[in-house]
Tab-separated table of C-alpha atoms and ligand atoms in Angstrom:
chain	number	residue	atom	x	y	z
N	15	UNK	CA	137.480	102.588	102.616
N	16	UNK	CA	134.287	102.124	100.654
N	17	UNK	CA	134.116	99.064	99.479
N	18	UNK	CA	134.273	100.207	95.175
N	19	UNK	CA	138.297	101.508	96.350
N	20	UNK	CA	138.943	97.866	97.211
N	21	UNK	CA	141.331	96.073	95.170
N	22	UNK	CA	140.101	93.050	93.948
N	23	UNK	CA	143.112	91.310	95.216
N	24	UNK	CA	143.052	92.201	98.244
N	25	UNK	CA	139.795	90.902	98.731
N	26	UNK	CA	140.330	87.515	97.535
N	27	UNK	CA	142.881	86.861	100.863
N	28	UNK	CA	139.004	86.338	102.661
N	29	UNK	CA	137.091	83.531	102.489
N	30	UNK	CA	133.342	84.710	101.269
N	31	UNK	CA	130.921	85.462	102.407
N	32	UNK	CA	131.730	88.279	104.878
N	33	UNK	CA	130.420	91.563	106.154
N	34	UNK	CA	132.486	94.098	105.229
N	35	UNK	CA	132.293	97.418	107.262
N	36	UNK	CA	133.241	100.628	106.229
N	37	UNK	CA	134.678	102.172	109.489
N	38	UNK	CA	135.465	105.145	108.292
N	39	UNK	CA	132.433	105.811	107.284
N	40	UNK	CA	130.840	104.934	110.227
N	41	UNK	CA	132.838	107.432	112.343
N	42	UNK	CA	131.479	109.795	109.997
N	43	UNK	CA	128.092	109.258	110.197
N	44	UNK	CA	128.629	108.750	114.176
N	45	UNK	CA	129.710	112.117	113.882
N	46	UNK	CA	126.968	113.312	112.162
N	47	UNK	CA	124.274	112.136	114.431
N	48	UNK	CA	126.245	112.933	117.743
N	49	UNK	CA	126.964	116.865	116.602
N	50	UNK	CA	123.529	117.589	115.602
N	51	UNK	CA	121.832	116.012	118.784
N	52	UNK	CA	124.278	117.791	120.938
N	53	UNK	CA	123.543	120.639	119.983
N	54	UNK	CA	120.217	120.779	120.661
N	55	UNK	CA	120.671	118.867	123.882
N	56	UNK	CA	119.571	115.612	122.747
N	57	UNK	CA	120.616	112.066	124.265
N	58	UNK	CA	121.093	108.792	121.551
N	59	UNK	CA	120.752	105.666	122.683
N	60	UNK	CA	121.755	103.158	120.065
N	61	UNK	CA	119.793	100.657	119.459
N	62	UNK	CA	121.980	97.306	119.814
N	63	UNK	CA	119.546	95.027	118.202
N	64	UNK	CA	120.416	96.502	114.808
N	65	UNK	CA	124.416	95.339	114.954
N	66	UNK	CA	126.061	94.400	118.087
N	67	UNK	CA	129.573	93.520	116.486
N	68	UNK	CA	131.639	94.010	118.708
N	69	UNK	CA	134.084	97.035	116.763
N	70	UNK	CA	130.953	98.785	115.636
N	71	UNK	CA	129.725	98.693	119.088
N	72	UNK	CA	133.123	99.636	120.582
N	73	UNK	CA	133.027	102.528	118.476
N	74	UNK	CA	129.399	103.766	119.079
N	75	UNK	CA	130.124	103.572	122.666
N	76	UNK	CA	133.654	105.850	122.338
N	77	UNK	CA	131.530	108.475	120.578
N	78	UNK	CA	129.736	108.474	123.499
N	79	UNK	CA	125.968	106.885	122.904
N	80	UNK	CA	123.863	105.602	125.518
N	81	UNK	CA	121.910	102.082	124.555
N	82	UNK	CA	118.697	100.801	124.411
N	83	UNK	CA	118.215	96.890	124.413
N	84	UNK	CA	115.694	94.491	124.034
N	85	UNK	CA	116.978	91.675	125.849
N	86	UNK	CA	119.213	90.894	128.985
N	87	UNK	CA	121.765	89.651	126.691
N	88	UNK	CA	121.985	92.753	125.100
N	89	UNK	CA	121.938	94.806	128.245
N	90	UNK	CA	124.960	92.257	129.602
N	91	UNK	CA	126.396	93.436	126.339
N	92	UNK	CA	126.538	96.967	126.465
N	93	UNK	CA	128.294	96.426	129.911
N	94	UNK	CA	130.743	94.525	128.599
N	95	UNK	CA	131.127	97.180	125.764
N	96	UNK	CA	131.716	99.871	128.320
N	97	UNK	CA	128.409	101.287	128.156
N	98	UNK	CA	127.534	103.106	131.694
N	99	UNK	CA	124.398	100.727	132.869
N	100	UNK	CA	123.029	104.500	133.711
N	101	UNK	CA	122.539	105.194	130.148
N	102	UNK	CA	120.881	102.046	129.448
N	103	UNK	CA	117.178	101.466	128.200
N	104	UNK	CA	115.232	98.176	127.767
N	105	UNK	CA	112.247	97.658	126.135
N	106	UNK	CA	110.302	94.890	124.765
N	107	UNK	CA	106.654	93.406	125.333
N	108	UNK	CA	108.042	90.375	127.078
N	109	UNK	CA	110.830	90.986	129.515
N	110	UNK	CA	111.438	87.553	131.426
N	111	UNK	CA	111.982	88.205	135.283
N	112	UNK	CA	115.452	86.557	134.394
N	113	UNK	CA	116.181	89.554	132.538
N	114	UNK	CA	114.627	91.833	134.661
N	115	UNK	CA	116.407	90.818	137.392
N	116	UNK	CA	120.253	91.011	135.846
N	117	UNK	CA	118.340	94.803	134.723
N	118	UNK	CA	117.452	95.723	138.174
N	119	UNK	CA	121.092	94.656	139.867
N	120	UNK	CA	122.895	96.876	137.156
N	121	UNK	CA	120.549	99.437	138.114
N	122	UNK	CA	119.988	101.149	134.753
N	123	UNK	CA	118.247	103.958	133.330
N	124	UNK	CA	115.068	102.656	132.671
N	125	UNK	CA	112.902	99.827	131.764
N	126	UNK	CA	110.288	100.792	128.657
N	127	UNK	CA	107.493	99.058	130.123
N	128	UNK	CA	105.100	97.799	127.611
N	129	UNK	CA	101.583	96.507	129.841
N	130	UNK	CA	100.290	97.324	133.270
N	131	UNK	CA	101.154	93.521	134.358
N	132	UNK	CA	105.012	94.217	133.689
N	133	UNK	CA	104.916	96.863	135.494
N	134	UNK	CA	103.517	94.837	138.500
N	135	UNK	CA	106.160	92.411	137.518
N	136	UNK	CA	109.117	94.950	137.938
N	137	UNK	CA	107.527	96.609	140.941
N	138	UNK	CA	107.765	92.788	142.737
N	139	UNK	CA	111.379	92.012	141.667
N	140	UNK	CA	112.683	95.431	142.677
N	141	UNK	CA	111.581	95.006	145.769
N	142	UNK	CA	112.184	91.250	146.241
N	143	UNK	CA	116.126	92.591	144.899
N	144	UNK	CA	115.533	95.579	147.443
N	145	UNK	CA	115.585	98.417	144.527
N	146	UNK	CA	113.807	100.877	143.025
N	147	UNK	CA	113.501	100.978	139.490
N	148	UNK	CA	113.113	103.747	136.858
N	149	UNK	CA	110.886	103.130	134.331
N	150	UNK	CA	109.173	104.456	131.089
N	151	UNK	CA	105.463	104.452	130.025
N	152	UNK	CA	105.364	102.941	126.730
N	153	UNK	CA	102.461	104.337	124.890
N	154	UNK	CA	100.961	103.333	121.538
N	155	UNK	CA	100.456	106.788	119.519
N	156	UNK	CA	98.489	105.194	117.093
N	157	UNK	CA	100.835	106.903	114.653
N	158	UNK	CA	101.329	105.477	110.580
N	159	UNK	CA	105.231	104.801	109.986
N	160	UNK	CA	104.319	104.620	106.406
N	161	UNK	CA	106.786	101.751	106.323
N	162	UNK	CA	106.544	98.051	105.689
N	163	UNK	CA	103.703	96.408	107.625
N	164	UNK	CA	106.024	94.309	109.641
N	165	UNK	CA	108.064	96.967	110.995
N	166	UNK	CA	105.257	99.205	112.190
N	167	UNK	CA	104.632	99.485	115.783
N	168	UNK	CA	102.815	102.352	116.869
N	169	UNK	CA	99.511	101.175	115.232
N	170	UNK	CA	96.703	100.289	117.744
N	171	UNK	CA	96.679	97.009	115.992
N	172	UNK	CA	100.230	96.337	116.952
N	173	UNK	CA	101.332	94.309	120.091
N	174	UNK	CA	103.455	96.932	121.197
N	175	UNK	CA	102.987	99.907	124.350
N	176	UNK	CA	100.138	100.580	126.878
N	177	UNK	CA	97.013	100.332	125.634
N	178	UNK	CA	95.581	104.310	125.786
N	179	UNK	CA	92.453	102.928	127.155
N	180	UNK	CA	94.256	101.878	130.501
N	181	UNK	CA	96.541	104.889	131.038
N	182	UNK	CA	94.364	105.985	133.694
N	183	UNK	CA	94.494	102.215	135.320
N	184	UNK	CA	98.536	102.550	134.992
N	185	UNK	CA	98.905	105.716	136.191
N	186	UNK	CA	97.239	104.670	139.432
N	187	UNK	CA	99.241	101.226	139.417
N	188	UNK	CA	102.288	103.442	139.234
N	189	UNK	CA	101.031	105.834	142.304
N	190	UNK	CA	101.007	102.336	144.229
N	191	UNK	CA	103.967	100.793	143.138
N	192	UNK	CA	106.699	101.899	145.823
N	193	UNK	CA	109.358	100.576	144.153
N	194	UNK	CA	108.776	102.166	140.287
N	195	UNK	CA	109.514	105.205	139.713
N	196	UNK	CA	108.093	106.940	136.694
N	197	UNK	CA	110.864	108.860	134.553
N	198	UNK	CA	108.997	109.534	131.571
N	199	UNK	CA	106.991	108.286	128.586
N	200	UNK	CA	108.309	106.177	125.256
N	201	UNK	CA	107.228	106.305	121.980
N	202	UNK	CA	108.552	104.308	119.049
N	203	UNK	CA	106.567	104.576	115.620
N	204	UNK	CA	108.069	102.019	113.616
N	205	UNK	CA	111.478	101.628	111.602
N	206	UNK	CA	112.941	102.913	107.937
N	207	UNK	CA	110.791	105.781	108.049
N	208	UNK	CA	111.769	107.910	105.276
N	209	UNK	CA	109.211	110.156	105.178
N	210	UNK	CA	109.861	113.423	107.521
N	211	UNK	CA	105.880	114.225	108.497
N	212	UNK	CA	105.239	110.892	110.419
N	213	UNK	CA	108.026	111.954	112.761
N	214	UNK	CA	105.696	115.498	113.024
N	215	UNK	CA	102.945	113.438	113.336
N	216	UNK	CA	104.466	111.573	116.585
N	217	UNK	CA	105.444	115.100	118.452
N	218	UNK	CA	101.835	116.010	118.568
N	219	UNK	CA	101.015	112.632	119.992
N	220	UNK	CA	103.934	113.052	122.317
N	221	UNK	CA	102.750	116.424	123.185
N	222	UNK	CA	99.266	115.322	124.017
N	223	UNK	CA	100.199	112.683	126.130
N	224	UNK	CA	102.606	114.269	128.177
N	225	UNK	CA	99.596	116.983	129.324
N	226	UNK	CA	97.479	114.460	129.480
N	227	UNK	CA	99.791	113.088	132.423
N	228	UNK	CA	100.525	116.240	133.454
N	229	UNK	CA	97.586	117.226	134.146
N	230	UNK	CA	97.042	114.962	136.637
N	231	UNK	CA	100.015	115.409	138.410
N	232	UNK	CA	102.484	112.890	137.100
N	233	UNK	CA	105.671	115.218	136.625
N	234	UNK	CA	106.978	114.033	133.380
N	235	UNK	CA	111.476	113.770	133.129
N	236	UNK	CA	111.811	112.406	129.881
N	237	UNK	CA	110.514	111.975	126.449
N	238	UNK	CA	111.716	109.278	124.541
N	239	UNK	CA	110.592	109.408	120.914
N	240	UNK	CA	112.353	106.106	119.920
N	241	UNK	CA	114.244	105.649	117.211
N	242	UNK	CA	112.958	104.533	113.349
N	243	UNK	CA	114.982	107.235	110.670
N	244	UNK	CA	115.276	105.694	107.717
N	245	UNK	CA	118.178	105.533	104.767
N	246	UNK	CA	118.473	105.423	101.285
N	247	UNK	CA	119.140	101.721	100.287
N	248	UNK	CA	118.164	102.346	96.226
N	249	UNK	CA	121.807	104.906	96.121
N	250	UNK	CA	124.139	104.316	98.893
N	251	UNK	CA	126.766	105.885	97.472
N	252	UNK	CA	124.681	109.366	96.812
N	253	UNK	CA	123.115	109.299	99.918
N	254	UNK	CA	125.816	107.867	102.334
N	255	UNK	CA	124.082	109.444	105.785
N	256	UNK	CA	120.389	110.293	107.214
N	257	UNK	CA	119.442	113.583	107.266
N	258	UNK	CA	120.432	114.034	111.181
N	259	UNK	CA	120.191	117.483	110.992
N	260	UNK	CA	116.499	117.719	109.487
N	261	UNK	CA	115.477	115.003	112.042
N	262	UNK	CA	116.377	116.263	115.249
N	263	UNK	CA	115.637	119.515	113.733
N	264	UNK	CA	111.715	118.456	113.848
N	265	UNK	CA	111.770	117.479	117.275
N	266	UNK	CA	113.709	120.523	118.686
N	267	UNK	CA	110.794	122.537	116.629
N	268	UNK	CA	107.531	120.483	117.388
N	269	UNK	CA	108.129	118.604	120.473
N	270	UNK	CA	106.793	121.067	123.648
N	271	UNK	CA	109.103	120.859	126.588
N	272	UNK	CA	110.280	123.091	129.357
N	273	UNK	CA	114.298	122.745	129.746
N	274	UNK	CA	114.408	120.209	132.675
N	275	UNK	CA	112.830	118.034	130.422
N	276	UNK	CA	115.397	115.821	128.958
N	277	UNK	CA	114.379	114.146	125.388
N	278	UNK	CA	115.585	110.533	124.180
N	279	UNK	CA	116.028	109.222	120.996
N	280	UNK	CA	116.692	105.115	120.133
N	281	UNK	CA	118.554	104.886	116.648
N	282	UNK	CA	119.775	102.143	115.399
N	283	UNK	CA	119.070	101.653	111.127
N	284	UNK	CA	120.505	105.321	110.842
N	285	UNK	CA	123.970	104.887	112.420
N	286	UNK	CA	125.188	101.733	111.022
N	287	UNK	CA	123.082	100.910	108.110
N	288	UNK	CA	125.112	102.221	105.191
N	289	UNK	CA	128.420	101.222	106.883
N	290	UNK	CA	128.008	97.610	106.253
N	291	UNK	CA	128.020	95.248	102.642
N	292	UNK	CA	127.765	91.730	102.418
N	293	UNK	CA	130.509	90.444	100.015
N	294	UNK	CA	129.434	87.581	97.955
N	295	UNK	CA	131.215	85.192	95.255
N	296	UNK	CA	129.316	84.013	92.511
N	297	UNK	CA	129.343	79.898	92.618
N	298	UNK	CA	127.158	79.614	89.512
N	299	UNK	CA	125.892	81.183	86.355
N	300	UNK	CA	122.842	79.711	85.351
N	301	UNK	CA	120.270	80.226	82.121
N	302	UNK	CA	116.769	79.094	83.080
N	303	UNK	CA	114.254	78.915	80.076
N	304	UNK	CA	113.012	82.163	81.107
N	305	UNK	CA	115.236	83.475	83.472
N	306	UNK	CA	119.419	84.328	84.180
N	307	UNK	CA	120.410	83.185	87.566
N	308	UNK	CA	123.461	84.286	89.442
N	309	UNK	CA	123.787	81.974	92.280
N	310	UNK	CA	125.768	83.138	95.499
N	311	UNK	CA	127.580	81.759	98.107
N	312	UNK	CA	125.521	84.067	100.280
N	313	UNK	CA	121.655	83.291	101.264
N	314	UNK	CA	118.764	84.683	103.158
N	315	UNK	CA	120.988	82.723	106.621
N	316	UNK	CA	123.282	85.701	105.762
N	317	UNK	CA	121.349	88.034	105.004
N	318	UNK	CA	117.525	87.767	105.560
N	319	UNK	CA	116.244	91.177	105.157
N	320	UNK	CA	114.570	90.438	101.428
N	321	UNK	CA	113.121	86.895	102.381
N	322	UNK	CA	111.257	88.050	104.978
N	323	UNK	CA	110.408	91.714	103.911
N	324	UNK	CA	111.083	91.770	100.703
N	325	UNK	CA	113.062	94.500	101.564
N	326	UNK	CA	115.793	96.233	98.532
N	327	UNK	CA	119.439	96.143	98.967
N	328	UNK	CA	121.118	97.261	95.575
N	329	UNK	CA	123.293	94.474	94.571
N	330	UNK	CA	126.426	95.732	92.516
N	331	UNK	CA	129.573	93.674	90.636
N	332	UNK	CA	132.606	94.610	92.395
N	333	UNK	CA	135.455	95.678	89.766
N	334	UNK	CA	133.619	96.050	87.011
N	335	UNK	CA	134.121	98.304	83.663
N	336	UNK	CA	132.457	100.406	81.939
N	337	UNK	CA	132.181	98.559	78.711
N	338	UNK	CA	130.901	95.320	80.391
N	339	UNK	CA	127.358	94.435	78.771
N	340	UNK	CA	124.668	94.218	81.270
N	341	UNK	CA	122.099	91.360	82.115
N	342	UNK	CA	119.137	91.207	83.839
N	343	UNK	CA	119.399	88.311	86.809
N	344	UNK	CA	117.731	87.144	89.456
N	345	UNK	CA	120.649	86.815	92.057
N	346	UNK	CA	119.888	83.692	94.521
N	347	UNK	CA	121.814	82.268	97.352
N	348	UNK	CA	122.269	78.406	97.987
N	349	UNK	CA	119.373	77.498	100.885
N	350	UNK	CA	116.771	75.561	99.853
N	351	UNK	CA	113.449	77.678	99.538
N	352	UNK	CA	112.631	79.618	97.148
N	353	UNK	CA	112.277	82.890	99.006
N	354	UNK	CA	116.109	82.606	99.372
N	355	UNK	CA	116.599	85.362	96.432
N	356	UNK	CA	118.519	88.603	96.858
N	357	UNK	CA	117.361	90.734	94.458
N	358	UNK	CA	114.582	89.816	90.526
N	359	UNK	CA	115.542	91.117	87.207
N	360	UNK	CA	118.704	92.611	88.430
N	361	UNK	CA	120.458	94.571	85.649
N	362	UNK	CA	124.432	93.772	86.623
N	363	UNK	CA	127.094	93.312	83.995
N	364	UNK	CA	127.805	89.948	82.928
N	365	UNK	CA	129.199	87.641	85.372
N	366	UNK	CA	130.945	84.536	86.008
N	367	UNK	CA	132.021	81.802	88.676
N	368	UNK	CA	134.169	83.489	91.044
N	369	UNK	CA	133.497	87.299	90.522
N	370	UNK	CA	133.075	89.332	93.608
N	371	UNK	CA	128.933	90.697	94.517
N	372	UNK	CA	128.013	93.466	96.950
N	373	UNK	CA	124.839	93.543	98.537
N	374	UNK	CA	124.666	97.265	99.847
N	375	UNK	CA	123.126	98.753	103.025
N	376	UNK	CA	123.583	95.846	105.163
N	377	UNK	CA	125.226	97.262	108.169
N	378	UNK	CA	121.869	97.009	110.095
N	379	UNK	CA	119.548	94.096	110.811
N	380	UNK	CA	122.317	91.773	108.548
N	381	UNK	CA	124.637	90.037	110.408
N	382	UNK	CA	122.447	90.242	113.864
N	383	UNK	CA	119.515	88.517	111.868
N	384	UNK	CA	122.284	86.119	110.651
N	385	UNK	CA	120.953	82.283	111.422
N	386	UNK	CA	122.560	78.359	111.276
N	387	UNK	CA	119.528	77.208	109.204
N	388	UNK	CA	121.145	74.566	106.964
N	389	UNK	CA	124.157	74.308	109.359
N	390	UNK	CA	126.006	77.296	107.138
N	391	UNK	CA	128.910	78.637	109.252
N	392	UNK	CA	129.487	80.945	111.537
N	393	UNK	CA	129.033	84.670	110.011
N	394	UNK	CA	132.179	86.446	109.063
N	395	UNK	CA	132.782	89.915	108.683
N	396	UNK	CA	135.702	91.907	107.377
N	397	UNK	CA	136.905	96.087	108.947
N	398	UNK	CA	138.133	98.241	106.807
N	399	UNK	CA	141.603	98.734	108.396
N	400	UNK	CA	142.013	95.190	108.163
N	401	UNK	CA	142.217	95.146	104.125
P	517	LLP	N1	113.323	101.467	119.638
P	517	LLP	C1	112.420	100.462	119.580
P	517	LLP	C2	111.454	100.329	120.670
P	517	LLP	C3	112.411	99.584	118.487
P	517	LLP	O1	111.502	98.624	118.437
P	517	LLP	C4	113.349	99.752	117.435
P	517	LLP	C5	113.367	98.843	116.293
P	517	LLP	C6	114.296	100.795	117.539
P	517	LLP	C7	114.238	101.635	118.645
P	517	LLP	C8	115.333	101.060	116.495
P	517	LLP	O2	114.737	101.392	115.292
P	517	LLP	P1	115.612	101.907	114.032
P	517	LLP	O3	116.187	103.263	114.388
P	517	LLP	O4	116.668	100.901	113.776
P	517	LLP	O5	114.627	101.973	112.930
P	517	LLP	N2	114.578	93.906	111.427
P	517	LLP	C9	113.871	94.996	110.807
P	517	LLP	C10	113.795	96.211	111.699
P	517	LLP	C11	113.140	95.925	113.032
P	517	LLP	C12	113.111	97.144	113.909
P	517	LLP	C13	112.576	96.783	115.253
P	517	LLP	N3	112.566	97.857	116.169
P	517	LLP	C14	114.535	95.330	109.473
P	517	LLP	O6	115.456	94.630	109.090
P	517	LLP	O7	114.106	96.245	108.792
């Protein structure tokens, strides 16, 4: 149900503030995603770090995603979730042999590896553990996301991937390592990409590299282009799903590949993003000198995406009529800095203690990023079959 059909009183049985997700229209957009990647042979692994709740995960993994994780939690996770460890990815510059470890005993799919040391790492603990590992070449494509500078990765400047000055080094490391075996190569440009050509941009990177490897003998399985699609948090409502089809569509048309190859994808914003609100109640109306504030019972601890990116959720009144006038406010939460502000100059109709406030486009990167600073509570979140 999206969350404008909700009757007000319904929603005033839960205590605020909550998560609510929309899980019909998650199966929808699960569809989406899963029908036009099938169909052109594609594999999705979705990224946990962007929700792991456990229903949304549940339901990613009956639609029949792989994963890709970024910590031995989250590979633990996606086992418990019913995710086959053979469909599982890990990646991340800083794998701790603790992790690698509880990796290497669920044997999964592969490890993204990130530096030539780690891969000297993994080659030592496989065969301390008496394994082999699979593992991916993370390369830096030196590709613009066009996105916010601190989700950007492919960048030479960023932390992340093989340097492409010591691909030649790590290609030889990986001819010595007997207990690596090299699958394929990773890519991952950065996330909320919304712009179609940087995603053309990386298959010509992707295409280079994987002759470059080829060429000297290194037989190439699989090309994983990461994940980073982008949605439309400025109309949620218009624009309720990525454009799968146009996505996968540039890969199938720019990405060379013979038909053993098998290609990889790592979404996470995309499939869960526009599934999820956070569901406020307004504590206080306030009327600075030059300002209205609408304070929230929801913060940044809730929510953190505009403190530390000043990133734009809409924020909307939930029930409201047409003829209500409109104000512009600057809608706050309760912590104690002053970067703990939702949304400036907010046109919303007039409000008061105890109406109901949706801040859109939260199903990824919300609750996960969710933290106890000022001992707040536990996050809660709300299904839609539960209302
Ligand atoms: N693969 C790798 C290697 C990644 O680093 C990421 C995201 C993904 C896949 C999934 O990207 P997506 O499809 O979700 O764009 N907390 C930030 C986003 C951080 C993304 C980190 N990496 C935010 O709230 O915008």
């Amino acid at each position: 149900m999206n969350i404008h059909q909700i009757n007000l009183n319904q929603l005033k049985g839960f205590e605020t503030p909550f998560y609510y997700y929309d899980l019909d229209l998650l199966n929808e957009t699960l569809s989406k995603a899963k029908s036009a990647a099938d169909k052109r042979g594609f594999h999705v692994h979705y990224a946990l770090k962007a929700n792991f709740n456990d229903r949304i995960l549940g339901l990613i993994q009956e639609k029949g995603f792989a994963a890709d994780c970024v910590s031995g939690n989250e590979v633990q996770k996606s086992i418990e979730a019913g995710f086959s460890a053979s469909q599982i990815t890990f990646a991340g510059v800083g794998k701790s042999d603790k992790e690698i470890v509880l990796a290497l005993k669920h044997q999964i799919f592969a490890f993204n590896v990130e530096s030539i040391q780690e891969l000297l790492v993994i080659n030592e603990l496989a065969k301390e553990n008496g394994v082999k590992a699979q593992v991916s070449l993370r390369i830096n494509p030196n590709v613009d996301a066009h996105t916010h500078h601190y989700i950007t990765t492919g960048l030479d400047e960023n932390k992340f991937g093989v340097p492409n000055s010591e691909l030649e080094k790590a290609a030889a490391v990986l001819r010595g390592c007997e207990h690596l075996e090299l699958l394929g190569l990773h890519f991952h440009v950065g996330s909320q990409i919304t712009d179609i050509n940087v995603f053309k941009s990386l298959c010509v990177k992707v295409n280079e590299w994987k002759n470059w490897f080829e060429e000297r003998g290194t037989a190439i399985k699989v090309l994983n282009v990461g994940g980073g699609l982008g949605v439309d948090y400025y109309e949620p409502d218009a624009h309720p799903f990525a454009d799968f089809e146009a996505y996968f569509e540039v890969f199938d048309k720019f990405l060379e590949r013979t038909a053993q190859q098998e290609v990889h994808f790592e979404l996470g914003r995309a499939l869960v993003a526009q599934s999820g609100s956070l569901v406020s109640k307004v504590l206080y109306t306030k009327s600075g000198v030059k300002k209205n504030f609408l304070i929230l019972d929801a913060g940044m601890t809730e929510l953190m995406r505009p403190a530390l990116y000043q990133a734009y959720h809409k924020i909307e009144k939930l029930g409201t009529s047409e003829n209500d006038k409109s104000l512009n406010y600057d809608v706050v939460g309760p912590i104690c800095e002053s970067s703990d502000c939702f949304g400036k100059e907010v046109s919303l109709p007039e409000s008061e203690r105890g109406d109901f406030i949706a801040i859109r486009t939260a199903g990824a990167y919300g609750e996960v990023m969710a933290s106890r600073y000022n001992l707040r509570e536990e996050i809660r979140y709300v299904y839609s079959d539960q209302i």
